[in-house]
PDB file of C-alpha atoms and ligand atoms in Angstrom:
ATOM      1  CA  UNK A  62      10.376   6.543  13.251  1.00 74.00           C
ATOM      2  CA  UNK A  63      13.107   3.911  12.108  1.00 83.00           C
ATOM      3  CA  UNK A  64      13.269   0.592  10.183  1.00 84.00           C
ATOM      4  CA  UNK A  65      12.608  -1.616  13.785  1.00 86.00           C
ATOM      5  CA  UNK A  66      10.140   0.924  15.319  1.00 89.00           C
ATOM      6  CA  UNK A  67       8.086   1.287  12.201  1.00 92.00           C
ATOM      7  CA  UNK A  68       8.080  -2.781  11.695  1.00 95.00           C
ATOM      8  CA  UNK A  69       6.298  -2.696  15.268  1.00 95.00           C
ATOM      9  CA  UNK A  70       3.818  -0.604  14.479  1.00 97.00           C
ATOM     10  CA  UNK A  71       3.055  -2.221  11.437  1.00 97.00           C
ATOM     11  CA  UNK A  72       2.508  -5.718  13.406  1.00 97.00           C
ATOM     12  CA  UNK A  73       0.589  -3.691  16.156  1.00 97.00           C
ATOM     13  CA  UNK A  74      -1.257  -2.271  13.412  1.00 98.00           C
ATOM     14  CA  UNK A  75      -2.430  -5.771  12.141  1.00 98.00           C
ATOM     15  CA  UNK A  76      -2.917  -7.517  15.232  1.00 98.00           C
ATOM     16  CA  UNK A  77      -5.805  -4.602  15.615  1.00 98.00           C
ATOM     17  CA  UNK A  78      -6.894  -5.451  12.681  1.00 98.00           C
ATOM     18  CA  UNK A  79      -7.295  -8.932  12.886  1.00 98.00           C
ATOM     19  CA  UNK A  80      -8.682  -8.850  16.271  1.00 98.00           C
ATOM     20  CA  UNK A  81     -11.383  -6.178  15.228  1.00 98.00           C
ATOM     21  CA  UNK A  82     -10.535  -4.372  18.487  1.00 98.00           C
ATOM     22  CA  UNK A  83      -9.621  -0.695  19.069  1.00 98.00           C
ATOM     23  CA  UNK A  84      -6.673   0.347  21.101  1.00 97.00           C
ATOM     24  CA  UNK A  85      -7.605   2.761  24.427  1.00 96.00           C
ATOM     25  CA  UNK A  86      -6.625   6.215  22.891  1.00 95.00           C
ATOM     26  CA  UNK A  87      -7.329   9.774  24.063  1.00 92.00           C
ATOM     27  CA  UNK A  88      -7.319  13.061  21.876  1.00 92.00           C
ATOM     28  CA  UNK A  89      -8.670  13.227  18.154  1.00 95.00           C
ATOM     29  CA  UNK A  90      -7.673  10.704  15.771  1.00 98.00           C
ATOM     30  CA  UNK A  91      -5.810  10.473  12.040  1.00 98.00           C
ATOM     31  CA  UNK A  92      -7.525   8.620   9.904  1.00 98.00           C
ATOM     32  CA  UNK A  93      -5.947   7.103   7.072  1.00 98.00           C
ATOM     33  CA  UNK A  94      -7.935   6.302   3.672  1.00 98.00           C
ATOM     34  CA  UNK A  95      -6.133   3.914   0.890  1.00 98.00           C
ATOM     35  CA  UNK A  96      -8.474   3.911  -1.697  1.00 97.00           C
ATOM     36  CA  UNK A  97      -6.321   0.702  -3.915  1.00 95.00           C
ATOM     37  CA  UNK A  98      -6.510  -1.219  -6.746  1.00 93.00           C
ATOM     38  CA  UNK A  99      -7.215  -4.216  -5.031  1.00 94.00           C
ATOM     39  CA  UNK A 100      -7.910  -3.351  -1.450  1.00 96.00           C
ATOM     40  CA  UNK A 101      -9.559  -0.788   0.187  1.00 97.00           C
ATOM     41  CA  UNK A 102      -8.029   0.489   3.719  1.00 98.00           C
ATOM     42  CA  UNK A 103      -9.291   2.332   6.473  1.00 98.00           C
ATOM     43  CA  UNK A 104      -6.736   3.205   8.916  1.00 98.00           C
ATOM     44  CA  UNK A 105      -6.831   5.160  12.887  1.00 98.00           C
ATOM     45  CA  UNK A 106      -4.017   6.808  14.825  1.00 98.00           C
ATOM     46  CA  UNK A 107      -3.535   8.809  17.269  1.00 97.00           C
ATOM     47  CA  UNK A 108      -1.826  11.714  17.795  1.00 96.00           C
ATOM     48  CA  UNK A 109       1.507  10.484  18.638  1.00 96.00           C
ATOM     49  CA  UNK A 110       0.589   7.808  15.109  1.00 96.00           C
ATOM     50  CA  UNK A 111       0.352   4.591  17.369  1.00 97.00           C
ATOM     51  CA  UNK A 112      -2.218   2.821  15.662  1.00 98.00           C
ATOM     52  CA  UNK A 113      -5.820   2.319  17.077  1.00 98.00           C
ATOM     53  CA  UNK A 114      -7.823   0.474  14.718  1.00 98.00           C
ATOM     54  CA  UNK A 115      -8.270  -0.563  11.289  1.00 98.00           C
ATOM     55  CA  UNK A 116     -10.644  -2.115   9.183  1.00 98.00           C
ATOM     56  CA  UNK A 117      -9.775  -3.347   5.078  1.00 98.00           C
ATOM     57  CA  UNK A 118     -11.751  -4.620   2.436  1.00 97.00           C
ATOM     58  CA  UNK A 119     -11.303  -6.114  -1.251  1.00 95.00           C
ATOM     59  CA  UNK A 120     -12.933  -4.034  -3.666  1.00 96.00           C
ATOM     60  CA  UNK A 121     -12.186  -3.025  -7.303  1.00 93.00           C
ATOM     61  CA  UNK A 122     -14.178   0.211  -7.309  1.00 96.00           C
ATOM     62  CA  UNK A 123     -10.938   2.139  -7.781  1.00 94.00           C
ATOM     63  CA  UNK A 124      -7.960   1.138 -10.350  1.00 90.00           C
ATOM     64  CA  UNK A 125      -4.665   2.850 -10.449  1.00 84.00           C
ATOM     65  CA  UNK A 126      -5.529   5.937  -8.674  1.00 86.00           C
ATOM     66  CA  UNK A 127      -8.705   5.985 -11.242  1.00 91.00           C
ATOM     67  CA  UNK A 128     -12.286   5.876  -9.524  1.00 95.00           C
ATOM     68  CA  UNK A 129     -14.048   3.322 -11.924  1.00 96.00           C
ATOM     69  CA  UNK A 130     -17.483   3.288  -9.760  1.00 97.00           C
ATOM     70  CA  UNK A 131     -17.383   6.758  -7.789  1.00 97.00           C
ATOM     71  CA  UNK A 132     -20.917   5.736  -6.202  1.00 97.00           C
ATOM     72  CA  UNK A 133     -19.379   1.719  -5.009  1.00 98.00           C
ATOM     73  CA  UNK A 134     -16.353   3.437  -3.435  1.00 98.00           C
ATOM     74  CA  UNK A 135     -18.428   5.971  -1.573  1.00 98.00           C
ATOM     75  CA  UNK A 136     -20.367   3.179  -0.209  1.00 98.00           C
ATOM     76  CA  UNK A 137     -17.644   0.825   0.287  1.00 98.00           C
ATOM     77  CA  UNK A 138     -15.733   3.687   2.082  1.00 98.00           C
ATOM     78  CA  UNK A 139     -19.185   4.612   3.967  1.00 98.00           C
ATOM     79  CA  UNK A 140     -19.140   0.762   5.264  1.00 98.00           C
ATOM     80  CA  UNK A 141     -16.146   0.923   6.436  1.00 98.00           C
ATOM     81  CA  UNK A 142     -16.411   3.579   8.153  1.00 98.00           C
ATOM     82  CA  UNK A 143     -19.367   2.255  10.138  1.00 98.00           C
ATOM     83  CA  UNK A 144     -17.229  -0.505  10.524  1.00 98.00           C
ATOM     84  CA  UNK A 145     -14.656   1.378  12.334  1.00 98.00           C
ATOM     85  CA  UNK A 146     -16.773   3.377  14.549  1.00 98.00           C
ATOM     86  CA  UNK A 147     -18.304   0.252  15.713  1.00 98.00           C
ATOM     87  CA  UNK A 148     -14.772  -1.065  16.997  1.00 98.00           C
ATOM     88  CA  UNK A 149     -13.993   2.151  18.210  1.00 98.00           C
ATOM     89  CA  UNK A 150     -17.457   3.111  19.930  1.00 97.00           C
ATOM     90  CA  UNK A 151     -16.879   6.480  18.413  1.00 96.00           C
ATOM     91  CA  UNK A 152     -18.264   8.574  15.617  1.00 97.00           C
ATOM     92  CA  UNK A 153     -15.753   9.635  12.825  1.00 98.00           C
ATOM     93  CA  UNK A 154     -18.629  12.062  10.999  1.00 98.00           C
ATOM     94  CA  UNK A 155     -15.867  14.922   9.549  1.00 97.00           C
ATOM     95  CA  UNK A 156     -12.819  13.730  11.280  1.00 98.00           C
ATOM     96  CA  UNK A 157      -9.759  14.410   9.662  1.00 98.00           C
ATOM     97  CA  UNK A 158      -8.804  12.018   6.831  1.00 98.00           C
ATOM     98  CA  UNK A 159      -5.581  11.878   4.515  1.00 98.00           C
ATOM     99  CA  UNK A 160      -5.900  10.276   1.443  1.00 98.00           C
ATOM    100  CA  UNK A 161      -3.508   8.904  -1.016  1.00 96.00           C
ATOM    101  CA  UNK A 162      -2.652   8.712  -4.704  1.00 93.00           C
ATOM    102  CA  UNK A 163      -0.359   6.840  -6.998  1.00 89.00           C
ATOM    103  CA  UNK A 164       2.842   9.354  -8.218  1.00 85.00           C
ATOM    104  CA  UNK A 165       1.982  11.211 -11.142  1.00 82.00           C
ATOM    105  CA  UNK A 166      -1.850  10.662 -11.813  1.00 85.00           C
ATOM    106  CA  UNK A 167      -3.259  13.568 -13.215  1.00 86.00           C
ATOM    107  CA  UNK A 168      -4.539  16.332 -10.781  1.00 87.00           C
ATOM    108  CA  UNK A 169      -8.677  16.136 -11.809  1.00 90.00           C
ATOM    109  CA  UNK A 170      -8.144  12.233 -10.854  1.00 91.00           C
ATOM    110  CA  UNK A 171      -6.358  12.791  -7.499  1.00 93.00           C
ATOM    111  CA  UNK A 172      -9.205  15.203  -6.832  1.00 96.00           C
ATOM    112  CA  UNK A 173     -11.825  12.328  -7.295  1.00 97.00           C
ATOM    113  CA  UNK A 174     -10.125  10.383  -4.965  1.00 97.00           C
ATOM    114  CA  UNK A 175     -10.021  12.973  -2.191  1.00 97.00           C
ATOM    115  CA  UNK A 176     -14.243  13.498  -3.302  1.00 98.00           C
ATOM    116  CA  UNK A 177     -14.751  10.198  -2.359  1.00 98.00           C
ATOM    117  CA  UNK A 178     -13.378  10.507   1.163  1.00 98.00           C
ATOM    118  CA  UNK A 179     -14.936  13.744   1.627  1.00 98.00           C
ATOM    119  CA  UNK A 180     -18.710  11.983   0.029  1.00 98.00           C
ATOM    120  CA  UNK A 181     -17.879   9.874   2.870  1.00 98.00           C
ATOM    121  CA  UNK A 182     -18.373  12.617   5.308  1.00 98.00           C
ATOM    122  CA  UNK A 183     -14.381  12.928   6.255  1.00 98.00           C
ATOM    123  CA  UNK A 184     -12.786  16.202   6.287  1.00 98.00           C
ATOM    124  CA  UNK A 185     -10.087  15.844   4.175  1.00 98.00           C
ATOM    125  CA  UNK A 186      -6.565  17.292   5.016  1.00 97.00           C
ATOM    126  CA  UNK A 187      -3.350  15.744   2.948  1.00 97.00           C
ATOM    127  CA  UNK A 188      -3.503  13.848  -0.268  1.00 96.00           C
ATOM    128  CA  UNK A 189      -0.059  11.998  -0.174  1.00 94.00           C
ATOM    129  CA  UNK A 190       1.765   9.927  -3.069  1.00 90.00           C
ATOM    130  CA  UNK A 191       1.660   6.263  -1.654  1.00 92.00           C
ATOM    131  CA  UNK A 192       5.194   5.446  -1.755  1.00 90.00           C
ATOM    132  CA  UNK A 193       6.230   8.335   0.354  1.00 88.00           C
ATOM    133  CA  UNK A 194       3.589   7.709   2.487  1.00 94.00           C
ATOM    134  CA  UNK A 195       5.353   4.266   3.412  1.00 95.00           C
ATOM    135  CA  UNK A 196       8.391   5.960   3.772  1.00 94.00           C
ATOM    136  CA  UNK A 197       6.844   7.549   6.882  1.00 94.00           C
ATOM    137  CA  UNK A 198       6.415   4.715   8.668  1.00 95.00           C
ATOM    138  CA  UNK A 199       9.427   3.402   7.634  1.00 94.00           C
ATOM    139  CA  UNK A 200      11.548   6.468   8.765  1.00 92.00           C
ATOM    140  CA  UNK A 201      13.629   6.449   5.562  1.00 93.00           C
ATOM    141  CA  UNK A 202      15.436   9.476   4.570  1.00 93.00           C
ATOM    142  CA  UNK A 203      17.204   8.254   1.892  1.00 96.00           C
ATOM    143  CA  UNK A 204      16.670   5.829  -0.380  1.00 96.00           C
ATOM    144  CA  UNK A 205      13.947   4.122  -3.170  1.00 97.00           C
ATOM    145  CA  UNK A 206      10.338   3.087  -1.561  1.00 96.00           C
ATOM    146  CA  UNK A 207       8.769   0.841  -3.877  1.00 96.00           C
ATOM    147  CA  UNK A 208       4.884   0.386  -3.187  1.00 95.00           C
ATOM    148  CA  UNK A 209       3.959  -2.582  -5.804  1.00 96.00           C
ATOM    149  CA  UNK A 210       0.203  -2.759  -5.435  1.00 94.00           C
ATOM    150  CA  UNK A 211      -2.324  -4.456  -7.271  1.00 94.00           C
ATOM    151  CA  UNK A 212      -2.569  -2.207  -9.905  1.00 90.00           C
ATOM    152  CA  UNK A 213       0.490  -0.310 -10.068  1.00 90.00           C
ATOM    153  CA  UNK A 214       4.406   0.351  -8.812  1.00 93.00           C
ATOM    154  CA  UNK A 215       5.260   3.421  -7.129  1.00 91.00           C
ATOM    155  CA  UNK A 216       8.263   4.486  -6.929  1.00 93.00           C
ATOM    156  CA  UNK A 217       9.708   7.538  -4.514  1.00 93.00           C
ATOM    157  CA  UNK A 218      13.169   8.415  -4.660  1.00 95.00           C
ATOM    158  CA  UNK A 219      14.260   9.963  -1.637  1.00 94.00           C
ATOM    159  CA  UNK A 220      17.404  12.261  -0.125  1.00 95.00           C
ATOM    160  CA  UNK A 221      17.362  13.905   3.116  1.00 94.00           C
ATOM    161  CA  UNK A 222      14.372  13.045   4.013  1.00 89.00           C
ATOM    162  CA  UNK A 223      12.751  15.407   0.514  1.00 90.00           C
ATOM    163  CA  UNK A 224      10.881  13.592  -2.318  1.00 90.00           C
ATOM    164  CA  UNK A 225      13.522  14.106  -4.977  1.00 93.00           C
ATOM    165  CA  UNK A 226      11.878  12.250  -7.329  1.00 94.00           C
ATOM    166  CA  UNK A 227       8.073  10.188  -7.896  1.00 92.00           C
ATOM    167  CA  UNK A 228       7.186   7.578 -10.960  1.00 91.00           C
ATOM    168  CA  UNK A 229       4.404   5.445 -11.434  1.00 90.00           C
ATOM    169  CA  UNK A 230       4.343   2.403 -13.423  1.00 92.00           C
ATOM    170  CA  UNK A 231       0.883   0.071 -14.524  1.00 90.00           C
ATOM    171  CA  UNK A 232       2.709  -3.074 -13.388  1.00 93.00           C
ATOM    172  CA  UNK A 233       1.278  -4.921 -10.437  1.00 95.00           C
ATOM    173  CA  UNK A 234      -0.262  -7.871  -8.627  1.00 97.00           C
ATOM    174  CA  UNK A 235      -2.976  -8.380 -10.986  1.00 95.00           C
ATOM    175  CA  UNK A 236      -0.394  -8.945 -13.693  1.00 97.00           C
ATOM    176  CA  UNK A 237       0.969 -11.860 -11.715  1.00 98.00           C
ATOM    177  CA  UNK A 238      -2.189 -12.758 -11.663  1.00 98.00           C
ATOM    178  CA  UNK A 239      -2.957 -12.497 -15.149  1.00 98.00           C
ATOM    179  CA  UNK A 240       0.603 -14.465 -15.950  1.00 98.00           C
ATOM    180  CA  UNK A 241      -0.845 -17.112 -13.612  1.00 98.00           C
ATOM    181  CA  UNK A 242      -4.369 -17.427 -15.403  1.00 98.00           C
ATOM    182  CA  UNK A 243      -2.583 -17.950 -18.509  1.00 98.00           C
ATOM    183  CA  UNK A 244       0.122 -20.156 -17.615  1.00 97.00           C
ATOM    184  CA  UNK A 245      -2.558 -22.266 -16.307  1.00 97.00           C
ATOM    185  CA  UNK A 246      -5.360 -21.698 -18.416  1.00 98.00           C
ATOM    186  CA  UNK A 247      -7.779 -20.693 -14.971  1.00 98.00           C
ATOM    187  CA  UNK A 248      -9.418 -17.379 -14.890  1.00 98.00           C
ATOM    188  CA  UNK A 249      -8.195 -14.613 -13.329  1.00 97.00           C
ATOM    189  CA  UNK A 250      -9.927 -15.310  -9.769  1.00 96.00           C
ATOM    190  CA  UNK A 251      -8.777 -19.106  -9.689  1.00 98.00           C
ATOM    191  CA  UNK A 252      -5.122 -17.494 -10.204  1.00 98.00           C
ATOM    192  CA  UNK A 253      -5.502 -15.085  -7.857  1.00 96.00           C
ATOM    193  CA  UNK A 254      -6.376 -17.911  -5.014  1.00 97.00           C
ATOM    194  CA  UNK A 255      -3.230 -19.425  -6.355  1.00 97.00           C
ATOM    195  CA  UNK A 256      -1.214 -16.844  -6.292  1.00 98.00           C
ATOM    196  CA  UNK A 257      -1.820 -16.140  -2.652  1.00 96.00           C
ATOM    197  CA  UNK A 258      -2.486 -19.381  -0.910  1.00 96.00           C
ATOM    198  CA  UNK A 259      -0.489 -22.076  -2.844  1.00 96.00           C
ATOM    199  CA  UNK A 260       2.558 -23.006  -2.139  1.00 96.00           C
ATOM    200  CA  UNK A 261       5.153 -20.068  -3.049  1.00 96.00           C
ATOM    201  CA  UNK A 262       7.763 -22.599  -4.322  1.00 95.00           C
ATOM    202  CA  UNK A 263       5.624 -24.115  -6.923  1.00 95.00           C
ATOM    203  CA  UNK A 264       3.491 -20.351  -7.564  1.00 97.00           C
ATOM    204  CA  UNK A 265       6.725 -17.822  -7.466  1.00 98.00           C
ATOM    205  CA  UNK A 266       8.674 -19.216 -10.469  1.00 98.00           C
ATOM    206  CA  UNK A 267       5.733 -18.718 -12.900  1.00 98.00           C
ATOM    207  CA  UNK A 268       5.607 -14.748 -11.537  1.00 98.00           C
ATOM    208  CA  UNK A 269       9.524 -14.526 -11.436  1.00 98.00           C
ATOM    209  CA  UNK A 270       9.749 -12.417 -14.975  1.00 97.00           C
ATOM    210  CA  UNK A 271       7.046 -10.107 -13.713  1.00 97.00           C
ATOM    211  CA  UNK A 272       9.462  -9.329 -10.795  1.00 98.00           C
ATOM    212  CA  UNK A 273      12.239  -9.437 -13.178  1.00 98.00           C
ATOM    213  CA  UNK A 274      10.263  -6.988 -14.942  1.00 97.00           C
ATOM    214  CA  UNK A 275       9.182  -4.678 -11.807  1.00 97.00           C
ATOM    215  CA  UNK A 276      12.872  -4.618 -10.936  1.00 97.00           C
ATOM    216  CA  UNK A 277      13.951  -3.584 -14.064  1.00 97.00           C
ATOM    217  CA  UNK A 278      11.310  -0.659 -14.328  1.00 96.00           C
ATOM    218  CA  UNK A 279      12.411   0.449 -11.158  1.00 97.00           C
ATOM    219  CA  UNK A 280      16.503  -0.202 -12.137  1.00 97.00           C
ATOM    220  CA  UNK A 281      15.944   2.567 -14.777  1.00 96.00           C
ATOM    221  CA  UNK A 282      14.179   5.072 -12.873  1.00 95.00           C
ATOM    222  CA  UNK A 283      16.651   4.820 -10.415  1.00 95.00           C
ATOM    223  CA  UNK A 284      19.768   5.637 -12.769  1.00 94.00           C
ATOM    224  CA  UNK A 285      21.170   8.945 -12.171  1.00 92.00           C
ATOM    225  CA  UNK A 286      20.447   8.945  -8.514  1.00 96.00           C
ATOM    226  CA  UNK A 287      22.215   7.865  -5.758  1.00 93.00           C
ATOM    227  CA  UNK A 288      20.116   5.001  -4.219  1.00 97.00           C
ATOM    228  CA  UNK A 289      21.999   2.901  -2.294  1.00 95.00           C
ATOM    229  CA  UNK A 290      19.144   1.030  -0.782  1.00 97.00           C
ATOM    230  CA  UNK A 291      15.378  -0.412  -2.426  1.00 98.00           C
ATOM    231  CA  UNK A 292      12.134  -0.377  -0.071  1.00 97.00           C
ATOM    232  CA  UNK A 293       9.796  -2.823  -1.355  1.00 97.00           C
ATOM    233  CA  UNK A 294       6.315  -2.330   0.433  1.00 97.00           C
ATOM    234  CA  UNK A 295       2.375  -3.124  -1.105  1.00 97.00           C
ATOM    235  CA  UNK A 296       0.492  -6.288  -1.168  1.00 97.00           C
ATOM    236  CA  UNK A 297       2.286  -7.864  -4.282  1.00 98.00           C
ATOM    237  CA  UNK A 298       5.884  -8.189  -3.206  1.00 97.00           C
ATOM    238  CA  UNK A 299       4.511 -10.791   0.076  1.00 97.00           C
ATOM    239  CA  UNK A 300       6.560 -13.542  -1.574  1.00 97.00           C
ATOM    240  CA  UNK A 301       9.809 -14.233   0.258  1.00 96.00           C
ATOM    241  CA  UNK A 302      11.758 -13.998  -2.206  1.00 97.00           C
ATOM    242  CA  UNK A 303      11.056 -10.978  -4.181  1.00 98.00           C
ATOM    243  CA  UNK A 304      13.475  -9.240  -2.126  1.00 97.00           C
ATOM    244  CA  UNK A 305      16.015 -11.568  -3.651  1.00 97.00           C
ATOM    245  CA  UNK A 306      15.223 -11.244  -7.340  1.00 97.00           C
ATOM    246  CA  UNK A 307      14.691  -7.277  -6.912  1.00 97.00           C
ATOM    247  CA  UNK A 308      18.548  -7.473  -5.661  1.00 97.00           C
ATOM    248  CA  UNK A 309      19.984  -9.766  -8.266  1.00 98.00           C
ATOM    249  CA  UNK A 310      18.098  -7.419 -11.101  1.00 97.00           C
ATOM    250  CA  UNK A 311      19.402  -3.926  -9.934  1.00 97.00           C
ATOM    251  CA  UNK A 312      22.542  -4.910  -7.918  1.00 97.00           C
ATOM    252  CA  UNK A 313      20.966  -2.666  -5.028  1.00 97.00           C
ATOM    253  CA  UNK A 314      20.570  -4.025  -1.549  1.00 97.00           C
ATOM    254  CA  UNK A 315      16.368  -4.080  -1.167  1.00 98.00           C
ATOM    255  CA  UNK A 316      14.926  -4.636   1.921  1.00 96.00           C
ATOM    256  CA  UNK A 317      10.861  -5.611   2.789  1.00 97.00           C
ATOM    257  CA  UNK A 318       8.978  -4.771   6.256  1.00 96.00           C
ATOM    258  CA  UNK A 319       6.888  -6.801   8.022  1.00 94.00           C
ATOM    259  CA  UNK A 320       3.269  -7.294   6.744  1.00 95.00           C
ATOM    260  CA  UNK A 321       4.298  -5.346   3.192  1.00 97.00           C
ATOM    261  CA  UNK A 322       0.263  -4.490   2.293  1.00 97.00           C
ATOM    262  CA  UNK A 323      -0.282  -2.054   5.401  1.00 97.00           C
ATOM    263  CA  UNK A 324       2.460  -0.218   5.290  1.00 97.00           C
ATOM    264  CA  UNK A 325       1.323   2.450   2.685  1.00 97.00           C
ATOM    265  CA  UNK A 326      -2.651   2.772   4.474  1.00 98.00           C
ATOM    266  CA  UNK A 327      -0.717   3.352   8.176  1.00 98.00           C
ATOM    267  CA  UNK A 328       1.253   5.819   6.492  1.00 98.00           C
ATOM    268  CA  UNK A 329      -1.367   7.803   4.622  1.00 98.00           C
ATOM    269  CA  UNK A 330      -3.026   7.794   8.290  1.00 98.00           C
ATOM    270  CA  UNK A 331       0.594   9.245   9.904  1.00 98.00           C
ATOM    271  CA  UNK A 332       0.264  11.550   7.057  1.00 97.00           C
ATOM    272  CA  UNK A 333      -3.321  12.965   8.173  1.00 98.00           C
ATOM    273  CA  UNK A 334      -2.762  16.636   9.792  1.00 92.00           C
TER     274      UNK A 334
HETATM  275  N1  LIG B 582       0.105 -13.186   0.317  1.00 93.89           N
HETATM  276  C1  LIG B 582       0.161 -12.631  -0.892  1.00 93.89           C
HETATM  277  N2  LIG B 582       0.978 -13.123  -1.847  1.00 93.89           N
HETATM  278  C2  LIG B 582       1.013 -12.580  -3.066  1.00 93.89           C
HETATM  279  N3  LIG B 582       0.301 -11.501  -3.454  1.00 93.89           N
HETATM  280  C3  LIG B 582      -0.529 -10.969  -2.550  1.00 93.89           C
HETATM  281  C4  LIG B 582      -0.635 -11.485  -1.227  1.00 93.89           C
HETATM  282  N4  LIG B 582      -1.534 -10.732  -0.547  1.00 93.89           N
HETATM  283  C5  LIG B 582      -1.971  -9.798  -1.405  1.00 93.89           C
HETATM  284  N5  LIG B 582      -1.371  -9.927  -2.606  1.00 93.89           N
HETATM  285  C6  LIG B 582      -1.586  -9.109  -3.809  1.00 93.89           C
HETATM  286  O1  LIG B 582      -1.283  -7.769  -3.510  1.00 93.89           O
HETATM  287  C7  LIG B 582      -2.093  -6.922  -4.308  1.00 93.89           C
HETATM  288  C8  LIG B 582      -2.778  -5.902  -3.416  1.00 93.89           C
HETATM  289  O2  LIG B 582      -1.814  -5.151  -2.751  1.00 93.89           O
HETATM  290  P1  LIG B 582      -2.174  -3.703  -2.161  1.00 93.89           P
HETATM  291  O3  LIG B 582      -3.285  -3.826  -1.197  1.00 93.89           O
HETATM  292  O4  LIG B 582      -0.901  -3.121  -1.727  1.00 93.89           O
HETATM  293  O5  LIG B 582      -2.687  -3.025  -3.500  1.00 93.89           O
HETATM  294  P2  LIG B 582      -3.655  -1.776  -3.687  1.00 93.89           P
HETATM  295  O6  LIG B 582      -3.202  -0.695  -2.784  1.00 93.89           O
HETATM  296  O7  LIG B 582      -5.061  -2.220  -3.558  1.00 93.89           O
HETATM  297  O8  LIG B 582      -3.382  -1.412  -5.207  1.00 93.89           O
HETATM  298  P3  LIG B 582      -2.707  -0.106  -5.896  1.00 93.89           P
HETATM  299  O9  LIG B 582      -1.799   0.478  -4.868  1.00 93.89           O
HETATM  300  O10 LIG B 582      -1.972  -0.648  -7.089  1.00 93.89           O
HETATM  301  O11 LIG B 582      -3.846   0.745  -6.288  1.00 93.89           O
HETATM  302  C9  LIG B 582      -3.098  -7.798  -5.041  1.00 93.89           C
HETATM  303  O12 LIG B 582      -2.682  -7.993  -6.373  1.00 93.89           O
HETATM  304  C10 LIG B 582      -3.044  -9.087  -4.250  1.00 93.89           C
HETATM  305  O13 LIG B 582      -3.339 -10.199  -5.051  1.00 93.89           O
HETATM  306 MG1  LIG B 583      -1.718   0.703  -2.822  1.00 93.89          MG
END
């Protein structure tokens, strides 16, 4: 897939998911699971990975790769999955599932996460690393894919098309949150609100030296390769100009798809064999 066919899909993808609707499909489906820090993400394909359906959830059953409350994400997972064989009028009892996990987390934890898809009565097939499951969708080949969730930023470097090289870094949208809350003296929910509904102009300069921050994590990873372009996906970098700041901090051209937070759960999904 490339840069303007993946952005279609990802739009396609949440138009289904707003709508609650399933697209006609034939043949077995790929199911996607993003088990996240801040959102949980339940996402169909078909064979040829045009999306089908998808159903997503706030929950904070899981953090950083880490399941907190293995018996809440079962059931969170378990609802969702009811959810999304309502839309789709079909049962998904052992269909294949890919999961995901930050890069890096420790093997026993990545093995909890794929136990909680498979307690969920999937048959699991692929645990990815998030970041290159964006990549994926977004075709790259080459390149750094940046997945800056709510609990953590991923980072894949890419060349060729191989993972050359994976990092993982506890830096995220809570923190933005957490800068909010104090800036304002609110609690961490009341920032959160802010953070994502008020205006951007008035919200983004209090986050700016979180970015500032991100992009500098990321800047240092990066040295010694040749990255010539920054993918920013997850739900964090949504303000419009994180793209911007990201640039100005590591002098490398970075570049955001469309709807940034579904990128990484419609790749894990592409990802499912
Ligand atoms: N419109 C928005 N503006 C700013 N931040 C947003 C917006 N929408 C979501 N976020 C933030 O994005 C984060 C969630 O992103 P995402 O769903 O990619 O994370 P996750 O996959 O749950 O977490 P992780 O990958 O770290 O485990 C949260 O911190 C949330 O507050
Ligand atoms: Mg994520």
């Amino acid at each position: 897939m490339d840069w303007k066919s993946g952005n279609d899909v990802i739009l396609e993808f949440d138009e289904l998911i707003k709508s609650g609707k399933a697209r006609p499909h034939t043949g077995p489906l790929k199911i996607g699971v993003d088990l996240g820090t801040a959102n949980i993400v339940l996402a169909a394909v078909d064979q040829e990975n045009r999306p089908v359906a998808g159903v997503t959830r706030r929950a904070s059953v899981v953090r950083d790769g880490i399941v907190v409350d293995y018996m809440g994400a079962v059931s969170i997972v378990r609802q969702l999955k009811a959810e999304l064989e309502d839309i789709l009028g079909e049962s998904l009892d052992f269909a294949n599932a890919a999961t995901a996990i930050p890069p890096g987390i420790l093997e026993g934890n990545a093995k909890i996460i794929a136990n909680v898809v498979d307690s969920a009565d999937f048959n699991v097939t692929n645990v990815v690393d998030e970041p290159t499951a964006a990549a994926t969708v977004l075709g790259i080949r080459n390149g750094a894919v940046v997945d800056v969730g709510g609990g953590t930023t991923g980072i894949s470097i890419l060349k060729d098309g191989e993972v050359v090289f994976t990092a993982d870094e506890p830096t995220g949208g809570t923190h933005m949150s957490l800068v909010i809350a104090g800036n304002k003296k609110i609690s961490f929910d009341e920032a959160e609100e802010i953070k994502i509904h008020d205006d951007q102009r008035v919200v983004f300069p209090i986050i700016k030296p979180v970015v500032e921050k991100m992009a500098s994590i990321v800047h240092r990873f990066i040295q010694g390769y040749d990255v010539d372009t920054i993918y920013v996906v997850g739900g964090a970098c949504e303000f419009d100009r994180f793209e911007q700041v990201f640039e100005r901090e590591t002098g490398i051209k970075t570049i955001k798809p469309v709807e940034p937070l579904l990128v990484t759960p419609l790749g894990i999904a592409f990802n499912c064999r």
